[in-house]
């Protein structure tokens, strides 16, 4: 089993101390690298004056972390593809892959918050889900073309590359048939292209049956977060069945899937809750305002007015919070029930003291991870 870090750099009330947030993130990533974690992932959120989710550029963040680590892979969970110009995103990720020595995992998302989308790319408006999906799919198509290393062209609903009618005439760059016709540019090449060929592995943050099937059919790995084990099983099975049919080979249950879980390890159950509850609930109160509690239902369970968000409600459904023994048992359940191969730990919730996050990471690496890995997490 692979273990990774999901690092959302939330820090309420600390916008004036962002340099400290960065220093703590670096220390956490370096410690994870040394402990043998497989990868570390950074989020993308914008305009967060509340300082709940305040990493606007996971690619840039990843470049800093890559320069300070040696083996850990660098992911985005996720780069919101619909917010970026596709050629700029292709260039930036390719640069990160080159700078990191081929350690990039490309995580992509469609975007959730209207205040972000409407101020970055109105076409990504999440109120129009069909247009949002179409924009996302076209952007991913362009990314793959751009990373091919070949001359390419694209004409879609939202983008046309290269721009039509641009003439080219330079003695150091002959207008060859590879990319011109009658002296006009008709194809283009993005440089650099990624070190990993044909491109770094692709991931998508998914949950709905439609998104699960689309990712699996397209050979994109999936990342989940909220659902309890019983509800995850249905989603994992749908991904497996769709990927098997699309690829022409049998996928194992859990293959191609990463699962984010809220993880905190302490010496006692009581200590774990006391130290982690407030920070954890800040995140859930923030996100569930938009998402609701539907994704936290067990298989076959109906959401009712009786369901209320609380630590006790979450603990029975999707938390890995407690002693090393308890957390190990919950991971073994995920492995046995849904074939989990890749677990991402989310410990750095808003307001959690850095020393506590570091201690939890240390306990996990020393007392939990060795039970599920052979020869470390970088396999």
PDB file of C-alpha atoms in Angstrom, residues 119-306:
ATOM      1  CA  UNK A 119     -13.647  35.870 -11.276  1.00  0.00           C
ATOM      2  CA  UNK A 120     -11.130  33.680 -13.089  1.00  0.00           C
ATOM      3  CA  UNK A 121     -13.044  32.210 -16.033  1.00  0.00           C
ATOM      4  CA  UNK A 122     -16.764  32.892 -16.354  1.00  0.00           C
ATOM      5  CA  UNK A 123     -17.068  29.894 -18.679  1.00  0.00           C
ATOM      6  CA  UNK A 124     -16.314  27.674 -15.665  1.00  0.00           C
ATOM      7  CA  UNK A 125     -19.422  28.848 -13.794  1.00  0.00           C
ATOM      8  CA  UNK A 126     -20.405  25.829 -11.655  1.00  0.00           C
ATOM      9  CA  UNK A 127     -24.074  26.830 -11.926  1.00  0.00           C
ATOM     10  CA  UNK A 128     -23.902  25.577 -15.511  1.00  0.00           C
ATOM     11  CA  UNK A 129     -22.647  22.050 -14.945  1.00  0.00           C
ATOM     12  CA  UNK A 130     -22.909  20.922 -18.565  1.00  0.00           C
ATOM     13  CA  UNK A 131     -20.760  23.820 -19.783  1.00  0.00           C
ATOM     14  CA  UNK A 132     -18.346  23.338 -16.880  1.00  0.00           C
ATOM     15  CA  UNK A 133     -17.902  19.657 -17.783  1.00  0.00           C
ATOM     16  CA  UNK A 134     -17.452  20.453 -21.474  1.00  0.00           C
ATOM     17  CA  UNK A 135     -14.812  23.069 -20.667  1.00  0.00           C
ATOM     18  CA  UNK A 136     -12.992  20.628 -18.392  1.00  0.00           C
ATOM     19  CA  UNK A 137     -13.006  17.848 -21.004  1.00  0.00           C
ATOM     20  CA  UNK A 138     -11.721  20.137 -23.742  1.00  0.00           C
ATOM     21  CA  UNK A 139      -8.981  21.471 -21.472  1.00  0.00           C
ATOM     22  CA  UNK A 140      -7.772  17.939 -20.678  1.00  0.00           C
ATOM     23  CA  UNK A 141      -7.792  17.125 -24.387  1.00  0.00           C
ATOM     24  CA  UNK A 142      -5.576  20.145 -25.060  1.00  0.00           C
ATOM     25  CA  UNK A 143      -3.213  19.246 -22.201  1.00  0.00           C
ATOM     26  CA  UNK A 144      -2.617  15.821 -23.688  1.00  0.00           C
ATOM     27  CA  UNK A 145      -1.969  17.275 -27.131  1.00  0.00           C
ATOM     28  CA  UNK A 146       0.390  19.880 -25.709  1.00  0.00           C
ATOM     29  CA  UNK A 147       2.375  17.270 -23.762  1.00  0.00           C
ATOM     30  CA  UNK A 148       2.807  15.011 -26.784  1.00  0.00           C
ATOM     31  CA  UNK A 149       5.942  16.819 -27.943  1.00  0.00           C
ATOM     32  CA  UNK A 150       4.474  16.901 -31.447  1.00  0.00           C
ATOM     33  CA  UNK A 151       3.158  19.749 -33.541  1.00  0.00           C
ATOM     34  CA  UNK A 152      -0.593  19.918 -33.020  1.00  0.00           C
ATOM     35  CA  UNK A 153      -3.693  21.927 -33.713  1.00  0.00           C
ATOM     36  CA  UNK A 154      -6.993  22.146 -31.905  1.00  0.00           C
ATOM     37  CA  UNK A 155     -10.390  23.527 -32.763  1.00  0.00           C
ATOM     38  CA  UNK A 156     -13.099  23.063 -30.164  1.00  0.00           C
ATOM     39  CA  UNK A 157     -16.068  24.749 -28.570  1.00  0.00           C
ATOM     40  CA  UNK A 158     -13.953  26.998 -26.348  1.00  0.00           C
ATOM     41  CA  UNK A 159     -10.456  27.135 -27.847  1.00  0.00           C
ATOM     42  CA  UNK A 160      -8.704  27.230 -31.199  1.00  0.00           C
ATOM     43  CA  UNK A 161      -4.940  26.691 -31.441  1.00  0.00           C
ATOM     44  CA  UNK A 162      -2.942  28.013 -33.090  1.00  0.00           C
ATOM     45  CA  UNK A 163      -4.728  31.317 -33.538  1.00  0.00           C
ATOM     46  CA  UNK A 164      -5.709  31.545 -37.223  1.00  0.00           C
ATOM     47  CA  UNK A 165      -4.023  33.833 -39.702  1.00  0.00           C
ATOM     48  CA  UNK A 166      -0.669  34.362 -37.986  1.00  0.00           C
ATOM     49  CA  UNK A 167       2.136  34.652 -40.548  1.00  0.00           C
ATOM     50  CA  UNK A 168       5.645  33.381 -39.851  1.00  0.00           C
ATOM     51  CA  UNK A 169       8.873  34.346 -41.523  1.00  0.00           C
ATOM     52  CA  UNK A 170      12.183  34.172 -39.676  1.00  0.00           C
ATOM     53  CA  UNK A 171      15.569  33.066 -41.072  1.00  0.00           C
ATOM     54  CA  UNK A 172      16.411  31.113 -37.898  1.00  0.00           C
ATOM     55  CA  UNK A 173      13.058  29.319 -37.903  1.00  0.00           C
ATOM     56  CA  UNK A 174      12.104  28.251 -41.410  1.00  0.00           C
ATOM     57  CA  UNK A 175       8.396  28.041 -42.173  1.00  0.00           C
ATOM     58  CA  UNK A 176       8.395  24.298 -42.799  1.00  0.00           C
ATOM     59  CA  UNK A 177       5.343  22.135 -43.589  1.00  0.00           C
ATOM     60  CA  UNK A 178       5.549  20.749 -40.050  1.00  0.00           C
ATOM     61  CA  UNK A 179       3.716  23.766 -38.747  1.00  0.00           C
ATOM     62  CA  UNK A 180       2.931  26.193 -41.591  1.00  0.00           C
ATOM     63  CA  UNK A 181       1.026  26.392 -44.828  1.00  0.00           C
ATOM     64  CA  UNK A 182       1.790  29.197 -47.294  1.00  0.00           C
ATOM     65  CA  UNK A 183       3.724  31.012 -44.583  1.00  0.00           C
ATOM     66  CA  UNK A 184       0.853  30.892 -42.074  1.00  0.00           C
ATOM     67  CA  UNK A 185       1.125  28.998 -38.760  1.00  0.00           C
ATOM     68  CA  UNK A 186      -1.270  26.041 -38.775  1.00  0.00           C
ATOM     69  CA  UNK A 187       0.246  23.911 -35.982  1.00  0.00           C
ATOM     70  CA  UNK A 188       2.187  24.589 -32.826  1.00  0.00           C
ATOM     71  CA  UNK A 189       4.418  22.851 -30.324  1.00  0.00           C
ATOM     72  CA  UNK A 190       4.520  23.481 -26.585  1.00  0.00           C
ATOM     73  CA  UNK A 191       7.938  23.445 -24.951  1.00  0.00           C
ATOM     74  CA  UNK A 192       9.149  22.050 -22.789  1.00  0.00           C
ATOM     75  CA  UNK A 193       7.195  18.855 -22.743  1.00  0.00           C
ATOM     76  CA  UNK A 194       7.194  16.751 -19.586  1.00  0.00           C
ATOM     77  CA  UNK A 195      10.107  14.562 -18.580  1.00  0.00           C
ATOM     78  CA  UNK A 196       7.709  11.655 -18.047  1.00  0.00           C
ATOM     79  CA  UNK A 197       6.491  10.269 -21.336  1.00  0.00           C
ATOM     80  CA  UNK A 198       3.968  10.484 -22.799  1.00  0.00           C
ATOM     81  CA  UNK A 199       2.994  12.692 -19.834  1.00  0.00           C
ATOM     82  CA  UNK A 200       2.796  12.521 -16.029  1.00  0.00           C
ATOM     83  CA  UNK A 201       0.056  10.315 -14.549  1.00  0.00           C
ATOM     84  CA  UNK A 202      -3.377  11.941 -14.558  1.00  0.00           C
ATOM     85  CA  UNK A 203      -5.783  12.054 -11.604  1.00  0.00           C
ATOM     86  CA  UNK A 204      -9.217  13.570 -11.169  1.00  0.00           C
ATOM     87  CA  UNK A 205     -11.101  14.376  -7.993  1.00  0.00           C
ATOM     88  CA  UNK A 206     -14.348  12.459  -8.566  1.00  0.00           C
ATOM     89  CA  UNK A 207     -17.481  11.335  -6.740  1.00  0.00           C
ATOM     90  CA  UNK A 208     -20.620  11.190  -8.889  1.00  0.00           C
ATOM     91  CA  UNK A 209     -21.276   8.099 -11.052  1.00  0.00           C
ATOM     92  CA  UNK A 210     -20.954  10.242 -14.171  1.00  0.00           C
ATOM     93  CA  UNK A 211     -17.523  11.564 -13.172  1.00  0.00           C
ATOM     94  CA  UNK A 212     -16.340   8.131 -12.021  1.00  0.00           C
ATOM     95  CA  UNK A 213     -17.294   6.515 -15.329  1.00  0.00           C
ATOM     96  CA  UNK A 214     -15.784   9.332 -17.395  1.00  0.00           C
ATOM     97  CA  UNK A 215     -12.445   9.197 -15.571  1.00  0.00           C
ATOM     98  CA  UNK A 216     -12.221   5.403 -15.628  1.00  0.00           C
ATOM     99  CA  UNK A 217     -13.097   5.222 -19.319  1.00  0.00           C
ATOM    100  CA  UNK A 218     -10.453   7.835 -20.120  1.00  0.00           C
ATOM    101  CA  UNK A 219      -7.660   6.120 -18.189  1.00  0.00           C
ATOM    102  CA  UNK A 220      -7.585   8.823 -15.516  1.00  0.00           C
ATOM    103  CA  UNK A 221      -6.967   7.753 -11.928  1.00  0.00           C
ATOM    104  CA  UNK A 222      -9.591   8.736  -9.382  1.00  0.00           C
ATOM    105  CA  UNK A 223      -9.391  10.445  -6.005  1.00  0.00           C
ATOM    106  CA  UNK A 224     -12.133  10.267  -3.362  1.00  0.00           C
ATOM    107  CA  UNK A 225     -12.554  11.786   0.087  1.00  0.00           C
ATOM    108  CA  UNK A 226     -15.814  11.709   2.013  1.00  0.00           C
ATOM    109  CA  UNK A 227     -17.892   8.544   1.717  1.00  0.00           C
ATOM    110  CA  UNK A 228     -17.850   5.793   4.363  1.00  0.00           C
ATOM    111  CA  UNK A 229     -16.653   2.317   3.473  1.00  0.00           C
ATOM    112  CA  UNK A 230     -20.031   0.907   2.413  1.00  0.00           C
ATOM    113  CA  UNK A 231     -20.649   3.791  -0.010  1.00  0.00           C
ATOM    114  CA  UNK A 232     -17.072   3.736  -1.253  1.00  0.00           C
ATOM    115  CA  UNK A 233     -17.447   0.109  -2.280  1.00  0.00           C
ATOM    116  CA  UNK A 234     -20.094   0.987  -4.869  1.00  0.00           C
ATOM    117  CA  UNK A 235     -17.913   3.748  -6.275  1.00  0.00           C
ATOM    118  CA  UNK A 236     -14.780   1.592  -6.371  1.00  0.00           C
ATOM    119  CA  UNK A 237     -16.686  -1.185  -8.128  1.00  0.00           C
ATOM    120  CA  UNK A 238     -18.047   1.240 -10.726  1.00  0.00           C
ATOM    121  CA  UNK A 239     -14.542   2.550 -11.413  1.00  0.00           C
ATOM    122  CA  UNK A 240     -13.146  -1.003 -11.657  1.00  0.00           C
ATOM    123  CA  UNK A 241     -15.865  -2.225 -14.011  1.00  0.00           C
ATOM    124  CA  UNK A 242     -15.667   0.822 -16.287  1.00  0.00           C
ATOM    125  CA  UNK A 243     -11.860   0.827 -16.424  1.00  0.00           C
ATOM    126  CA  UNK A 244     -11.774  -2.904 -17.136  1.00  0.00           C
ATOM    127  CA  UNK A 245     -14.196  -2.559 -20.027  1.00  0.00           C
ATOM    128  CA  UNK A 246     -12.439   0.491 -21.472  1.00  0.00           C
ATOM    129  CA  UNK A 247      -8.913  -0.929 -21.208  1.00  0.00           C
ATOM    130  CA  UNK A 248      -9.620  -4.494 -22.237  1.00  0.00           C
ATOM    131  CA  UNK A 249      -7.998  -5.910 -19.104  1.00  0.00           C
ATOM    132  CA  UNK A 250      -9.265  -6.726 -15.645  1.00  0.00           C
ATOM    133  CA  UNK A 251      -8.705  -4.021 -13.068  1.00  0.00           C
ATOM    134  CA  UNK A 252      -8.409  -5.048  -9.428  1.00  0.00           C
ATOM    135  CA  UNK A 253     -10.774  -3.435  -6.942  1.00  0.00           C
ATOM    136  CA  UNK A 254      -8.999  -0.305  -5.711  1.00  0.00           C
ATOM    137  CA  UNK A 255      -6.579  -0.125  -8.631  1.00  0.00           C
ATOM    138  CA  UNK A 256      -6.133   3.386 -10.001  1.00  0.00           C
ATOM    139  CA  UNK A 257      -7.788   5.012  -6.986  1.00  0.00           C
ATOM    140  CA  UNK A 258      -6.510   7.226  -4.181  1.00  0.00           C
ATOM    141  CA  UNK A 259      -8.530   7.922  -1.047  1.00  0.00           C
ATOM    142  CA  UNK A 260      -8.137  11.015   1.113  1.00  0.00           C
ATOM    143  CA  UNK A 261      -8.918  10.408   4.777  1.00  0.00           C
ATOM    144  CA  UNK A 262      -8.740  12.748   7.757  1.00  0.00           C
ATOM    145  CA  UNK A 263      -5.960  11.212   9.857  1.00  0.00           C
ATOM    146  CA  UNK A 264      -4.656  12.072  13.283  1.00  0.00           C
ATOM    147  CA  UNK A 265      -2.591   9.744  15.475  1.00  0.00           C
ATOM    148  CA  UNK A 266      -1.953  10.218  19.195  1.00  0.00           C
ATOM    149  CA  UNK A 267      -1.089   8.058  22.187  1.00  0.00           C
ATOM    150  CA  UNK A 268      -4.723   7.736  23.315  1.00  0.00           C
ATOM    151  CA  UNK A 269      -8.137   8.040  21.689  1.00  0.00           C
ATOM    152  CA  UNK A 270      -9.023  10.874  24.026  1.00  0.00           C
ATOM    153  CA  UNK A 271      -5.878  12.826  23.200  1.00  0.00           C
ATOM    154  CA  UNK A 272      -6.420  12.399  19.467  1.00  0.00           C
ATOM    155  CA  UNK A 273      -9.921  13.832  19.646  1.00  0.00           C
ATOM    156  CA  UNK A 274      -9.015  16.636  22.017  1.00  0.00           C
ATOM    157  CA  UNK A 275      -6.165  17.836  19.797  1.00  0.00           C
ATOM    158  CA  UNK A 276      -7.825  17.349  16.407  1.00  0.00           C
ATOM    159  CA  UNK A 277     -11.549  17.976  16.760  1.00  0.00           C
ATOM    160  CA  UNK A 278     -11.642  21.768  16.550  1.00  0.00           C
ATOM    161  CA  UNK A 279      -9.421  21.978  13.473  1.00  0.00           C
ATOM    162  CA  UNK A 280     -11.204  19.123  11.736  1.00  0.00           C
ATOM    163  CA  UNK A 281     -14.644  20.603  12.346  1.00  0.00           C
ATOM    164  CA  UNK A 282     -13.539  23.972  10.953  1.00  0.00           C
ATOM    165  CA  UNK A 283     -12.915  22.280   7.618  1.00  0.00           C
ATOM    166  CA  UNK A 284     -16.140  20.313   7.641  1.00  0.00           C
ATOM    167  CA  UNK A 285     -18.305  23.266   8.617  1.00  0.00           C
ATOM    168  CA  UNK A 286     -16.721  25.259   5.818  1.00  0.00           C
ATOM    169  CA  UNK A 287     -17.077  22.658   3.073  1.00  0.00           C
ATOM    170  CA  UNK A 288     -20.371  21.048   4.093  1.00  0.00           C
ATOM    171  CA  UNK A 289     -22.071  24.443   3.830  1.00  0.00           C
ATOM    172  CA  UNK A 290     -21.869  23.906   0.052  1.00  0.00           C
ATOM    173  CA  UNK A 291     -21.701  20.146  -0.238  1.00  0.00           C
ATOM    174  CA  UNK A 292     -24.202  19.085   2.382  1.00  0.00           C
ATOM    175  CA  UNK A 293     -24.011  15.734   4.164  1.00  0.00           C
ATOM    176  CA  UNK A 294     -25.174  13.537   1.292  1.00  0.00           C
ATOM    177  CA  UNK A 295     -21.718  12.144   0.507  1.00  0.00           C
ATOM    178  CA  UNK A 296     -21.372  10.977   4.107  1.00  0.00           C
ATOM    179  CA  UNK A 297     -24.283   8.553   3.981  1.00  0.00           C
ATOM    180  CA  UNK A 298     -23.790   4.798   4.216  1.00  0.00           C
ATOM    181  CA  UNK A 299     -24.857   2.696   1.238  1.00  0.00           C
ATOM    182  CA  UNK A 300     -28.661   2.740   1.095  1.00  0.00           C
ATOM    183  CA  UNK A 301     -28.973   5.358   3.837  1.00  0.00           C
ATOM    184  CA  UNK A 302     -31.195   8.356   3.199  1.00  0.00           C
ATOM    185  CA  UNK A 303     -30.232  11.834   4.361  1.00  0.00           C
ATOM    186  CA  UNK A 304     -32.766  13.222   6.842  1.00  0.00           C
ATOM    187  CA  UNK A 305     -33.155  16.263   9.067  1.00  0.00           C
ATOM    188  CA  UNK A 306     -31.983  14.103  11.952  1.00  0.00           C
TER     189      UNK A 306
END
